[in-house]
Short mmCIF file of C-alpha atoms and ligand atoms in Angstrom, two decimals:
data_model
loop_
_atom_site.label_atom_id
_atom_site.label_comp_id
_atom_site.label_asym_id
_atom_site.label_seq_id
_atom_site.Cartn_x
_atom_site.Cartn_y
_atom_site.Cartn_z
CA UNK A 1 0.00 0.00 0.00
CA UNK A 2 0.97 3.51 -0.89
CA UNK A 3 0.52 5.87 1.35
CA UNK A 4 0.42 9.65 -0.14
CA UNK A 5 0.03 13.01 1.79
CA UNK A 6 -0.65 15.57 -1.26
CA UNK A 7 -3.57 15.73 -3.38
CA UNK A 8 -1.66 15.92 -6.36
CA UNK A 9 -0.18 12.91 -6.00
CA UNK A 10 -2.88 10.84 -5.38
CA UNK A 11 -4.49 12.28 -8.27
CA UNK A 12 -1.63 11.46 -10.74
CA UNK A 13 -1.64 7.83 -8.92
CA UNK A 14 -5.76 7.62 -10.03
CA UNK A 15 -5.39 8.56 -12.69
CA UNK A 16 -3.75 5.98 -14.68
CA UNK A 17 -6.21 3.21 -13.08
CA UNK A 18 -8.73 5.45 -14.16
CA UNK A 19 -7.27 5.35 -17.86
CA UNK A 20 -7.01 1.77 -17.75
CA UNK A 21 -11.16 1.73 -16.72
CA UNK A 22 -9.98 0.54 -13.23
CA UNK A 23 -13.23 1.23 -10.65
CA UNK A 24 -12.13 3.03 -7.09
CA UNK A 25 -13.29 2.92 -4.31
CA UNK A 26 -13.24 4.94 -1.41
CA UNK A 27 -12.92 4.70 2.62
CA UNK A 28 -12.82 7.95 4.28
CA UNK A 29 -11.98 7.75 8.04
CA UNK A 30 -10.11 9.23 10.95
CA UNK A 31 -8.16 6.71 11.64
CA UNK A 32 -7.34 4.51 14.76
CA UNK A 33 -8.77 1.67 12.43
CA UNK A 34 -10.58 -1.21 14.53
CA UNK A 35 -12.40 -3.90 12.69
CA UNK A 36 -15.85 -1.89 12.11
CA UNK A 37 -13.34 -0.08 9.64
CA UNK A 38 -12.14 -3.02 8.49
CA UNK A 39 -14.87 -4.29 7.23
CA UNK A 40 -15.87 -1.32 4.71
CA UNK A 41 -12.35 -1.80 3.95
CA UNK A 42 -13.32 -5.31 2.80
CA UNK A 43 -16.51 -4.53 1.17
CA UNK A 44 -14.30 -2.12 -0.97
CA UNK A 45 -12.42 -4.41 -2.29
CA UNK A 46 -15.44 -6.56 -2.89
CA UNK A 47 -16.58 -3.94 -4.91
CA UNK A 48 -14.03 -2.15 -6.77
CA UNK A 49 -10.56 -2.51 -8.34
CA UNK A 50 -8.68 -0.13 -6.73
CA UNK A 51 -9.26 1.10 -3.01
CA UNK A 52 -8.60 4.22 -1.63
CA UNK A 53 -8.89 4.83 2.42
CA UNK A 54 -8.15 8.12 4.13
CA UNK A 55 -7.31 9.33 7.75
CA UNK A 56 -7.84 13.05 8.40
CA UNK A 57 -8.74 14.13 11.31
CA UNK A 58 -11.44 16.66 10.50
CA UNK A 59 -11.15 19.80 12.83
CA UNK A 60 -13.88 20.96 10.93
CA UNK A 61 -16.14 18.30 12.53
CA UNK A 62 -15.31 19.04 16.13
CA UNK A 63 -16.96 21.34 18.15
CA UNK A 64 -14.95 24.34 20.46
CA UNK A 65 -14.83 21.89 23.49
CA UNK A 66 -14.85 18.51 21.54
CA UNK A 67 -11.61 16.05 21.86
CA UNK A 68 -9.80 16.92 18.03
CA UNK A 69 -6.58 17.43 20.11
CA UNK A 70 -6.92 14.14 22.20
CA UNK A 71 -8.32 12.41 19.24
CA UNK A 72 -6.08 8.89 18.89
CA UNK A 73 -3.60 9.00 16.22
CA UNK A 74 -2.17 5.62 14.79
CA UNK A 75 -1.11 5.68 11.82
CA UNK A 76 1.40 3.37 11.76
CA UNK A 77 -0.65 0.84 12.92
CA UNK A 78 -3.40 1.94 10.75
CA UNK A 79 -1.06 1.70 7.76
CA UNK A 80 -0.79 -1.98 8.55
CA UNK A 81 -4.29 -3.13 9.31
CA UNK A 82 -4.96 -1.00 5.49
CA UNK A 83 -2.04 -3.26 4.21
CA UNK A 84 -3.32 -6.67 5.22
CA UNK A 85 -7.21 -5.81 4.23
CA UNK A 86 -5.83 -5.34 0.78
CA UNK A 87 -6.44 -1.55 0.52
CA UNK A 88 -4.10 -0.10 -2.62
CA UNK A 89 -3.69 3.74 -1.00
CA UNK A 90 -3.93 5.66 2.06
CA UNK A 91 -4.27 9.12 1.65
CA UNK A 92 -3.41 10.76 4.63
CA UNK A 93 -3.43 14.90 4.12
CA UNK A 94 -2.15 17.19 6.83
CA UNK A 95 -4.35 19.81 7.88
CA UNK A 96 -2.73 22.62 4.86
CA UNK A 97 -3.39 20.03 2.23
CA UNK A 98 -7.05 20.02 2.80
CA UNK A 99 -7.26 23.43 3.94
CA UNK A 100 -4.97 25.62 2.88
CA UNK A 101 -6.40 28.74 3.36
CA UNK A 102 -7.24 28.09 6.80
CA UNK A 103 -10.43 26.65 8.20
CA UNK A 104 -12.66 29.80 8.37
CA UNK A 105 -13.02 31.06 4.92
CA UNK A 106 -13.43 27.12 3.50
CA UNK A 107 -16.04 26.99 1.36
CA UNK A 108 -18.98 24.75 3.24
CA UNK A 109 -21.38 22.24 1.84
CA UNK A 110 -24.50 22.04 4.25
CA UNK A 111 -27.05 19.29 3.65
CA UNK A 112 -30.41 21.40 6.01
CA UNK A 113 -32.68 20.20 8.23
CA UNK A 114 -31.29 16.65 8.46
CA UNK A 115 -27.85 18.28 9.61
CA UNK A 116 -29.84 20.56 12.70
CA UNK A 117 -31.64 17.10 14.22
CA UNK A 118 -30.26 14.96 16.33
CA UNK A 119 -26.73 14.41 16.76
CA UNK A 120 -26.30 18.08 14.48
CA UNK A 121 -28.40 19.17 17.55
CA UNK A 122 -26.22 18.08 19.96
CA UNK A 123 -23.24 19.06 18.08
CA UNK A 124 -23.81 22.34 16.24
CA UNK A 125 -21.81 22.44 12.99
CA UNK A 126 -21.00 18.90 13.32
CA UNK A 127 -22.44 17.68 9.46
CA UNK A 128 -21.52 20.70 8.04
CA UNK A 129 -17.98 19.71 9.10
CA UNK A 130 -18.66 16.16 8.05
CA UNK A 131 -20.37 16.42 4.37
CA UNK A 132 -17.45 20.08 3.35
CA UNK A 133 -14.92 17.44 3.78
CA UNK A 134 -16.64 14.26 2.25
CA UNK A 135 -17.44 16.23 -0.17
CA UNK A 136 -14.12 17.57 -0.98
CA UNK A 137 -12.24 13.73 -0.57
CA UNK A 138 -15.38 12.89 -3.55
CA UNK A 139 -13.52 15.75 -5.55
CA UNK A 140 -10.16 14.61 -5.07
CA UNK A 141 -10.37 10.96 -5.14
CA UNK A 142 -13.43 10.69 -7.50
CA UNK A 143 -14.35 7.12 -6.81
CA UNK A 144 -17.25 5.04 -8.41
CA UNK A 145 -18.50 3.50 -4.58
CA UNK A 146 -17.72 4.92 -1.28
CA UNK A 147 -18.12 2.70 1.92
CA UNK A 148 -19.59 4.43 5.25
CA UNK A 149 -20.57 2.42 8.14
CA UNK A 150 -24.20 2.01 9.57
CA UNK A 151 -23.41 3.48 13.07
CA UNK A 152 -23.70 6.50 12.06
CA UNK A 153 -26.97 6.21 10.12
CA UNK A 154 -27.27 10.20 10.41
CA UNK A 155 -23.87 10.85 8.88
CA UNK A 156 -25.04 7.69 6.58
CA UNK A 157 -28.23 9.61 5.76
CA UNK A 158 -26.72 13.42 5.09
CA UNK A 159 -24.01 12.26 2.82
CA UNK A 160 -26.50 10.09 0.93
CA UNK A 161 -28.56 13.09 0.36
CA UNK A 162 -25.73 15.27 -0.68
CA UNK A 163 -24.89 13.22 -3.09
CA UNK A 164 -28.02 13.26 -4.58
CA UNK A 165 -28.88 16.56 -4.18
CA UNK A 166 -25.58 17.72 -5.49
CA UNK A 167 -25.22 14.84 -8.52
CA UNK A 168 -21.98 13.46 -7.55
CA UNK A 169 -21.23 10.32 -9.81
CA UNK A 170 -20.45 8.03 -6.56
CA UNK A 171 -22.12 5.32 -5.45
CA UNK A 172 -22.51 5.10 -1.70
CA UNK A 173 -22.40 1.61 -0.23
CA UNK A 174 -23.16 0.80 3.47
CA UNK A 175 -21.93 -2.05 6.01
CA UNK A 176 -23.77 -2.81 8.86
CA UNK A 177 -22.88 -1.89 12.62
CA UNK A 178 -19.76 -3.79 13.90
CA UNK A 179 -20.30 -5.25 17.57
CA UNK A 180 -17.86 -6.29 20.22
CA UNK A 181 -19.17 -9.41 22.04
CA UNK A 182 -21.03 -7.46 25.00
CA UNK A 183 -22.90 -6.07 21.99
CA UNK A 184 -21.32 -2.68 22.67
CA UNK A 185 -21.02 -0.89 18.54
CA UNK A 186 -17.00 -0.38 17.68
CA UNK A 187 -15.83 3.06 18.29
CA UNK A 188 -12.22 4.78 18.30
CA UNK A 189 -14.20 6.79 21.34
CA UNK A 190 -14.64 3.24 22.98
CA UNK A 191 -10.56 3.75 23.49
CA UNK A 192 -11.45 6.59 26.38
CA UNK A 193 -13.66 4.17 28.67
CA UNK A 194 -12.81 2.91 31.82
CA UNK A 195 -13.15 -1.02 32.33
CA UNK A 196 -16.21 -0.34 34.62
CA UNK A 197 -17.58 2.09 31.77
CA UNK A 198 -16.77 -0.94 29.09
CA UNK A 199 -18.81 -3.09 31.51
CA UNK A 200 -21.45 -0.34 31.79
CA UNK A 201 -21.58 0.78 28.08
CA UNK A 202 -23.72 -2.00 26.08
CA UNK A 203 -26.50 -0.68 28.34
CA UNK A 204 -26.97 1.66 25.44
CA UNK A 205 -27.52 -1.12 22.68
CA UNK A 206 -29.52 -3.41 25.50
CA UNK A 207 -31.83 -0.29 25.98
CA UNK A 208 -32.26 0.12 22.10
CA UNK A 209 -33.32 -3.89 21.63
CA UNK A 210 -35.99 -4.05 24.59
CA UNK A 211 -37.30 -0.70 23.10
CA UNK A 212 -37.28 -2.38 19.60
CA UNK A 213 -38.77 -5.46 21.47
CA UNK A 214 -41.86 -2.99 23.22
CA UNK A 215 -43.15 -1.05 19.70
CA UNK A 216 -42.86 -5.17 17.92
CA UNK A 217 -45.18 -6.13 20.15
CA UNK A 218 -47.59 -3.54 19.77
CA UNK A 219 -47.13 -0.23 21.59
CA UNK A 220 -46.75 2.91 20.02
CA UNK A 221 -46.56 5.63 22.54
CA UNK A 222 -43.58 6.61 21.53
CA UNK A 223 -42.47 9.86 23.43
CA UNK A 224 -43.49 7.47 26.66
CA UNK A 225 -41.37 4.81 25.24
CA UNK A 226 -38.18 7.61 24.82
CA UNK A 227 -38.60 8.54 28.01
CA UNK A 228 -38.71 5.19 29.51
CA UNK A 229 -35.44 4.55 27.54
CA UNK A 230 -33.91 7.57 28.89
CA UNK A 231 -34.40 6.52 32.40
CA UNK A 232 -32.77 3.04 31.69
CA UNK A 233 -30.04 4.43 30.27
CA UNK A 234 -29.72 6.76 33.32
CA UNK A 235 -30.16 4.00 35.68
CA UNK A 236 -27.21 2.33 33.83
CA UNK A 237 -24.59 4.67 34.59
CA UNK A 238 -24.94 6.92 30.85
CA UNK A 239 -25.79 10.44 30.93
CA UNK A 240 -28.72 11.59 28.39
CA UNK A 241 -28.03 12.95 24.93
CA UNK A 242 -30.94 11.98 22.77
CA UNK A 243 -32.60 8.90 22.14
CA UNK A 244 -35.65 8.73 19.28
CA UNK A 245 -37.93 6.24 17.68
CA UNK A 246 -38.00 8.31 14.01
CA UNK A 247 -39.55 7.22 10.94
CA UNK A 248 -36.80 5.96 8.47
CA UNK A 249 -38.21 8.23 5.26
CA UNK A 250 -37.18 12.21 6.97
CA UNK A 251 -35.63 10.86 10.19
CA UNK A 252 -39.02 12.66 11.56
CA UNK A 253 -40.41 11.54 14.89
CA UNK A 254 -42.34 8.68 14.13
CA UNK A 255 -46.09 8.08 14.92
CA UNK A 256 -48.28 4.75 15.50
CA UNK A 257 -49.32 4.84 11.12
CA UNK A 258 -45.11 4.39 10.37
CA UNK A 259 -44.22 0.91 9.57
CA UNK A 260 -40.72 1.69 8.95
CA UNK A 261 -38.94 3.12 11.85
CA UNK A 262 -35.59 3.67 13.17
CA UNK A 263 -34.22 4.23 17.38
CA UNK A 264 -31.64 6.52 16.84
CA UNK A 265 -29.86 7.20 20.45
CA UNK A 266 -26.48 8.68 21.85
CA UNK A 267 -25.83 8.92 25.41
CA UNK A 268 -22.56 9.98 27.71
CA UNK A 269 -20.27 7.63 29.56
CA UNK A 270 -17.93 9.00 30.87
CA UNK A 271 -15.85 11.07 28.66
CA UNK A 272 -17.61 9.15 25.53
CA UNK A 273 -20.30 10.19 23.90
CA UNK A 274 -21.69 6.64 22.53
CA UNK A 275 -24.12 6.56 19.63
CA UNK A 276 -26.20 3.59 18.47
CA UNK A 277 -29.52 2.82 16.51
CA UNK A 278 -31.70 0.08 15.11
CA UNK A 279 -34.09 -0.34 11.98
CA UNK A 280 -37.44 -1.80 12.63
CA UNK A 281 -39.90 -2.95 10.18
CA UNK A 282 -43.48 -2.88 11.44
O1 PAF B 301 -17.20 8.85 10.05
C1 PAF B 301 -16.08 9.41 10.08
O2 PAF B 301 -15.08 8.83 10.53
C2 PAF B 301 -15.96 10.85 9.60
O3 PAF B 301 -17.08 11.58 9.93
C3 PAF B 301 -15.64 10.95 8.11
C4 PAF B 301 -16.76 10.40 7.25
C5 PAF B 301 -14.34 10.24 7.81
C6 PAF B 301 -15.46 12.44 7.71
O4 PAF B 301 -14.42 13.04 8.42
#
């Protein structure tokens, strides 16, 4: 694997494979690679000729008091988890590459209303961080596919719609959520828990499946059922962010007529904020 810092490069790289009708595709990520990364690694190279991850830690993603600085770094290690999944080129920017003129007079890309719910509510600015540089990777790696993972089904959902919205030619591929055995969803954020908040954390996914468990067997109060879940996850040692049953179509809160719904939660422990969600068909 080749591992390239300039956009130039990587372009002059892509483009021969391009040329030879070579398809790409592409991984973006921030690195500290566990095996939920791994495996969109491996569904790339299901699905394309050539693969293409990235690590860049966004700053534009983070908010004022958010952990960018303390954010884990591995790239060396990252570089040869890439290797062995069979991934072609890193492409691993500093923060000049991708932003040259500094991050305040970047042009933005903001996908509205989806970005404000939710985890955009919690974190203001968040998405718009997320889809300016998505957006910009699409530009400079151009691939065919591009492989996000299902634990972030909001991310999942505004990028998705930006790409429709603003007809980019890439196909975006997802791979479901990627469990530890305590059911707890992999997360580079898991890295910052304590082993009593490792024990304590697949509260949040336990609280999502007997919710999931309460509307397939009939009820539908749904703001009862939120609250209910809130509590749990309270009694369980997490502090509240949001949790949500929403209807799949607008991410809208959903009422008894949906049939195809989504529990979309995040919750603090400790120094983590945890997110998690489930898909339910009626
Ligand atoms: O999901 C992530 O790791 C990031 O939000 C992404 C898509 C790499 C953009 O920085």
């Amino acid at each position: 694997m080749l591992t390239l810092a300039t956009i130039a490069s990587l372009r002059n790289e892509l483009k021969a494979h391009r040329q030879a009708g070579r398809t790409i595709a592409f991984v973006p990520t921030m690195g500290n690679l566990h095996a939920g990364h791994i495996q969109l690694v491996d569904k790339a190279v299901q699905s394309a000729d050539i693969v293409v991850a990235s690590i860049f830690v966004n700053p534009l993603q983070f908010g004022k008091n958010e952990d960018l600085s303390s954010y884990p770094r591995t790239l060396q290690e990252d570089q040869r988890k890439l290797t062995d999944a069979g991934c072609h080129y890193l492409f691993a920017p500093n923060e000049d590459e991708v932003y040259p003129n500094g991050r305040d007079s970047q042009t933005r890309v903001e996908v509205p209303v989806l970005s404000d719910l939710y985890c955009g509510e919690a974190r203001p600015g968040h998405f718009s961080g997320v889809t300016t540089v998505v957006c910009k990777l699409f530009n400079i790696v151009q691939p065919d596919i591009a492989v996000f993972g299902e634990k972030d089904y909001q991310q999942l959902r505004i990028v998705r719609k930006m790409v429709g919205d603003l007809c980019i030619a890439t196909e975006i591929i997802s791979v479901p959520v990627v469990r530890a055995e305590s059911g707890l969803a992999l997360s580079s954020r898991n890295g910052y828990l304590s082993a009593t908040e490792l024990q304590q954390a697949p509260a949040l996914r336990q609280v999502i499946r007997q919710t999931a468990e309460q509307i397939t067997s009939g009820r539908s109060d749904y703001s009862q059922l939120e609250h209910e879940a809130t509590l749990a996850l309270e009694a369980s040692g997490f502090r509240r962010d949001y949790f949500r049953i929403v209807r799949r179509t607008d991410l809208a809160p959903a009422d008894a007529e949906d049939k195809k719904l989504v529990i979309l939660a995040a919750a603090w422990m400790g120094p983590s904020r945890l997110i998690d969600n489930q898909e339910l068909d009626l």
